[in-house]
Short mmCIF file of C-alpha atoms in Angstrom, two decimals:
data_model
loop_
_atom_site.label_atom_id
_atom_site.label_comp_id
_atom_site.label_asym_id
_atom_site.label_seq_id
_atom_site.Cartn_x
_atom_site.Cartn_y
_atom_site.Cartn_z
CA UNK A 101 -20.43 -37.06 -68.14
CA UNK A 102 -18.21 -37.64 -71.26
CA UNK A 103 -14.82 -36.35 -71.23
CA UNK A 104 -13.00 -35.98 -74.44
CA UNK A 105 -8.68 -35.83 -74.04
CA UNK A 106 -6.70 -35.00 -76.83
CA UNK A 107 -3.10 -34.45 -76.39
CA UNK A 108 -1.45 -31.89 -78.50
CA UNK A 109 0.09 -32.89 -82.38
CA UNK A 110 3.50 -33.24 -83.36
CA UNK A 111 5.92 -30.38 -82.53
CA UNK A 112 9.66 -30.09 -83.95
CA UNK A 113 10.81 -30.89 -80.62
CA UNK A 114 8.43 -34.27 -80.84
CA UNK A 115 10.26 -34.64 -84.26
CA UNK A 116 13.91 -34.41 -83.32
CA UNK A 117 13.61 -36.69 -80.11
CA UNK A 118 13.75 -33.36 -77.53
CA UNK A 119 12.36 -32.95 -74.39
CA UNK A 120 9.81 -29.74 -74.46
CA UNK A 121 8.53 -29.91 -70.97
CA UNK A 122 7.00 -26.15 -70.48
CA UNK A 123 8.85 -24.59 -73.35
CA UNK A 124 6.33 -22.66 -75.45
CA UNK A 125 6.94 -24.52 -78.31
CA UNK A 126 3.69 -24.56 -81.30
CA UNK A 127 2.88 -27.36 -83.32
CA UNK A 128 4.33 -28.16 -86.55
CA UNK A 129 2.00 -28.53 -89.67
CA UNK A 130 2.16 -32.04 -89.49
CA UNK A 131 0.82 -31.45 -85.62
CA UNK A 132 -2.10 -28.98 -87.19
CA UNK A 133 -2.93 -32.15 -89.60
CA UNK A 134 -3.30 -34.82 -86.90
CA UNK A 135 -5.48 -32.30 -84.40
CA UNK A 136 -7.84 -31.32 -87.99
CA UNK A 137 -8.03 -35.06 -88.74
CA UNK A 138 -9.46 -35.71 -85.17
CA UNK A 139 -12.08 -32.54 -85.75
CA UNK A 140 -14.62 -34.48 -87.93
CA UNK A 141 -15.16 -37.31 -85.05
CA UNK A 142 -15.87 -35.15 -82.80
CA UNK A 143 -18.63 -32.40 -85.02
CA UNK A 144 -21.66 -32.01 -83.61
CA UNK A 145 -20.65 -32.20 -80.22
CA UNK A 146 -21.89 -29.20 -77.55
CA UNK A 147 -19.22 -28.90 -75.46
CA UNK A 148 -20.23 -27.77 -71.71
CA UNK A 149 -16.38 -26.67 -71.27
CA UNK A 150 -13.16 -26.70 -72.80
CA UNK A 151 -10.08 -26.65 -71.08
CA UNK A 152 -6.73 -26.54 -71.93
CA UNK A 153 -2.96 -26.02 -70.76
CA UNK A 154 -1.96 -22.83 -70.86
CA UNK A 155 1.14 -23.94 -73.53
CA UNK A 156 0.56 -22.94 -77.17
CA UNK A 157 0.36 -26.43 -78.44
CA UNK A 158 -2.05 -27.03 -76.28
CA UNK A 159 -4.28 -23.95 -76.84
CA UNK A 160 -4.21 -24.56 -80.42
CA UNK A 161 -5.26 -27.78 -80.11
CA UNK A 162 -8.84 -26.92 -78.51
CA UNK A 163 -9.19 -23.91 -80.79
CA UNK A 164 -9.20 -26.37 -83.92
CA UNK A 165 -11.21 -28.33 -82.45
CA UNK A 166 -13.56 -26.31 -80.68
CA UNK A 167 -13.30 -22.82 -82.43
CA UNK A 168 -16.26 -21.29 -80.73
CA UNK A 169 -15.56 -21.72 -77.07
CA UNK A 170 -12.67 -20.34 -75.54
CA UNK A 171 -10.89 -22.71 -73.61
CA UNK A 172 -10.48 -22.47 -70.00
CA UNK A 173 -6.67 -22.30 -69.15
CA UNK A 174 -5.44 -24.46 -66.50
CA UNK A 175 -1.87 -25.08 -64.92
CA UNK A 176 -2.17 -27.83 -63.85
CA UNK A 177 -2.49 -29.18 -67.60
CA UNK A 178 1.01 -28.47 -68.05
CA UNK A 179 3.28 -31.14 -69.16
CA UNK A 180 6.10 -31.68 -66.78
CA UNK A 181 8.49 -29.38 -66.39
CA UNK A 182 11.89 -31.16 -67.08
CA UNK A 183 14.05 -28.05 -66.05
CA UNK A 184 17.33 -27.72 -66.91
CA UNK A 185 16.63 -30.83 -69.45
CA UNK A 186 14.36 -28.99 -71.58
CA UNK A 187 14.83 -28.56 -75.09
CA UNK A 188 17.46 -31.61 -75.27
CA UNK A 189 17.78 -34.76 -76.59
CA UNK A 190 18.42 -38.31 -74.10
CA UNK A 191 22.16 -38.36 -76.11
CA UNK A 192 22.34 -34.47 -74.84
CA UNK A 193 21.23 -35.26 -71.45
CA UNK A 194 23.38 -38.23 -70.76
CA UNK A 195 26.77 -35.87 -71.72
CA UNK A 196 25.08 -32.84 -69.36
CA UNK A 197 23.58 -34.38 -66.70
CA UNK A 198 25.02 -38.09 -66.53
CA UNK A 199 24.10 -38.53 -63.12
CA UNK A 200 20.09 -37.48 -63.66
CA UNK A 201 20.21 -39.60 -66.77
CA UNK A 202 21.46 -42.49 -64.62
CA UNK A 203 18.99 -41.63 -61.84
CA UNK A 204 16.09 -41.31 -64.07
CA UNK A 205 17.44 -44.93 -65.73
CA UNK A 206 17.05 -46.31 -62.03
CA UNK A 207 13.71 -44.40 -61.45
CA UNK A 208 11.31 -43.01 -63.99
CA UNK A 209 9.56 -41.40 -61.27
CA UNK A 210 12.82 -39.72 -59.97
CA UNK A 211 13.00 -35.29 -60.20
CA UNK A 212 14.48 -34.64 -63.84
CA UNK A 213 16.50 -31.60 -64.49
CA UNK A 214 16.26 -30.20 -61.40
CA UNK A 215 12.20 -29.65 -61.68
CA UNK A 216 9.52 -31.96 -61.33
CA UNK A 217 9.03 -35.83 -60.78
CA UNK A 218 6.38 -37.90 -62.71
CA UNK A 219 5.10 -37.83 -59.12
CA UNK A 220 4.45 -34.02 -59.00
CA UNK A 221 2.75 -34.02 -62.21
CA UNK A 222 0.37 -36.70 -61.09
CA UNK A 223 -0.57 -35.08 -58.15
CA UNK A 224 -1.74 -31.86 -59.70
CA UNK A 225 -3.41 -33.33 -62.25
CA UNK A 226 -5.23 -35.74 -59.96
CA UNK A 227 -6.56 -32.74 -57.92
CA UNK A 228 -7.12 -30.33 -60.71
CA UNK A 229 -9.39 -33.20 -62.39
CA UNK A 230 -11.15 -34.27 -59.17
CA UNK A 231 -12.28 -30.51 -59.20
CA UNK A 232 -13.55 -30.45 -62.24
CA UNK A 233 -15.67 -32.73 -61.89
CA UNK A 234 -16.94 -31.99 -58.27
CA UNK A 235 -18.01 -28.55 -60.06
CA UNK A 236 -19.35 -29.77 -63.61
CA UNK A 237 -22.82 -30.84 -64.09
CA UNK A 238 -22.94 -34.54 -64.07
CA UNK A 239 -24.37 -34.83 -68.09
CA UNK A 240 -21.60 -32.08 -69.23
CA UNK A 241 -19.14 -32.67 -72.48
CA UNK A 242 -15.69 -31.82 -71.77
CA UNK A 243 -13.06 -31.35 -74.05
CA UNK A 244 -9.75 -31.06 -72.38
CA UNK A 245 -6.38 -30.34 -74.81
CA UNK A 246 -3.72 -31.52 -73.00
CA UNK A 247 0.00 -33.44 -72.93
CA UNK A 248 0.71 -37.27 -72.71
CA UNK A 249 1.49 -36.71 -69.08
CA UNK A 250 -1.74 -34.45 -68.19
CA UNK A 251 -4.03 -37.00 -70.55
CA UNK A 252 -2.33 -39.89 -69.47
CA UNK A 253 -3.18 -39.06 -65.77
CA UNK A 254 -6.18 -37.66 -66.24
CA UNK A 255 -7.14 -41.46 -67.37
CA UNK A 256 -5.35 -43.59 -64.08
CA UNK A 257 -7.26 -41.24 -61.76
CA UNK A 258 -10.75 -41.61 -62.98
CA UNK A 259 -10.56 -44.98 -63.60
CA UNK A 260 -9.09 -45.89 -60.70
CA UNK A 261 -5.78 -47.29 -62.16
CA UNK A 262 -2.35 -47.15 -60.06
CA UNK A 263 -0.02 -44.34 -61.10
CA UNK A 264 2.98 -47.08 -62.33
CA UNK A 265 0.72 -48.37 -64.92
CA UNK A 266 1.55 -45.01 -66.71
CA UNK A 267 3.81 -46.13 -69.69
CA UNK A 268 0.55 -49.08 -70.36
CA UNK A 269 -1.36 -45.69 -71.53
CA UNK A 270 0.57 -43.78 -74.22
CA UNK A 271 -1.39 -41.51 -76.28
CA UNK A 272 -0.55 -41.14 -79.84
CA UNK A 273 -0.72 -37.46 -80.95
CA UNK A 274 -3.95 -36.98 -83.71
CA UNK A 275 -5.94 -39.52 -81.54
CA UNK A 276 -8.57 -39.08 -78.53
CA UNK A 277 -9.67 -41.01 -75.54
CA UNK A 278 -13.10 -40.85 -73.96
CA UNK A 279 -13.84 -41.42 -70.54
CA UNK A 280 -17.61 -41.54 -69.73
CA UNK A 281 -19.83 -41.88 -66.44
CA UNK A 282 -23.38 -41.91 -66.00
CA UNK A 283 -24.71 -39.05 -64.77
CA UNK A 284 -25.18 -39.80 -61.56
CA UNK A 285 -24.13 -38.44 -57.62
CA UNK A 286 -21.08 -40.50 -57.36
CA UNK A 287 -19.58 -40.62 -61.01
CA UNK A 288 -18.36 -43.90 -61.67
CA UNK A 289 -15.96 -43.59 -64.80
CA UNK A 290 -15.26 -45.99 -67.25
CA UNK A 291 -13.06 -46.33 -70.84
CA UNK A 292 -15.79 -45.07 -73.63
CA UNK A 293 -12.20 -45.53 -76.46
CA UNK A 294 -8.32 -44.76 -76.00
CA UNK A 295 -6.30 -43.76 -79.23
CA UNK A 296 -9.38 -42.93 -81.01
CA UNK A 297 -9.44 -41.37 -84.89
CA UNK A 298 -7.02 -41.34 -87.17
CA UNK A 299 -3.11 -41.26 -87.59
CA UNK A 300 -1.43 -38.85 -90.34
#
């Protein structure tokens, strides 16, 4: 099985330092560069299924890169939902919310905004992965568009890696990771490339 993660390109709110969480917000054209510069390592590829978050940045993302297969939309792709935090900047948070912003400073894993912890997000991605590939043939190509959260976890729980080692693993948008097993019963994952392609 070869699994293909991209997270999303550059938004405004990526631009200006904001936090989007689940806020419908589309790439910019800068974004729609970096996903078409990853396209051409990835041609020729028959993709068994393609599954994306449900957010637009997200479901652009597969349809550039996979334009002929509809992507499957899953929740539990979503990036976290930082709640009342969404859509500002750290400076903005700190004079809203000083005592999340101090909380979160103590705890990275600590509920933001009044929403979801780093914690939450891992554990739905964990079990919406794990089910993926319990019901996937075990020689399928996956493409999954995704978030840095979503990819990011995606990666510790296949490999087997510890959920702190999350900030080790950041994805650069208008890259791709691979994560391949043999096809086999028991799938036993390992790194095939991380931050794969090219920058713009």
């Amino acid at each position: 099985m070869d699994i293909y993660l991209v997270r999303h390109g550059q938004t405004d709110h990526n631009l200006t330092g904001r936090f989007s969480g689940q806020a419908d917000i589309p790439m910019n054209e800068t974004g729609r560069s970096q996903i078409r510069s990853v396209k051409p390592y990835l041609e020729g590829i028959t993709w068994d299924r393609v599954l994306s978050s449900p957010l637009i940045r997200a479901v652009e993302t597969a349809r550039i890169l996979a334009p002929d297969k509809a992507p499957e939309l899953c929740e539990w792709l979503k990036e976290m939902d930082f709640g009342t935090w969404t859509g500002k900047t750290w400076a903005e948070v700190e004079k809203s919310d000083p005592e999340g912003a101090k909380a979160y400073e103590r705890d990275w894993k600590a509920r933001v905004g009044g929403a979801e912890s780093y914690y939450d997000v891992a554990g739905r991605v964990e079990e919406g992965i794990r089910n993926i590939v319990k019901e996937t043939a075990p020689d399928a190509k996956i493409l999954i568009a995704g978030h840095a959260a979503s990819v990011v976890q995606i990666t510790l729980t296949l490999l087997s890696l510890p959920k702190d080692s999350y900030w080790r693993w950041m994805p650069g948008q208008g890259t791709y990771a691979l994560l391949q097993a043999f096809p086999s019963e028991d799938l036993f994952f390992y790194l095939g490339g991380w931050n794969l392609g090219r920058h713009v």
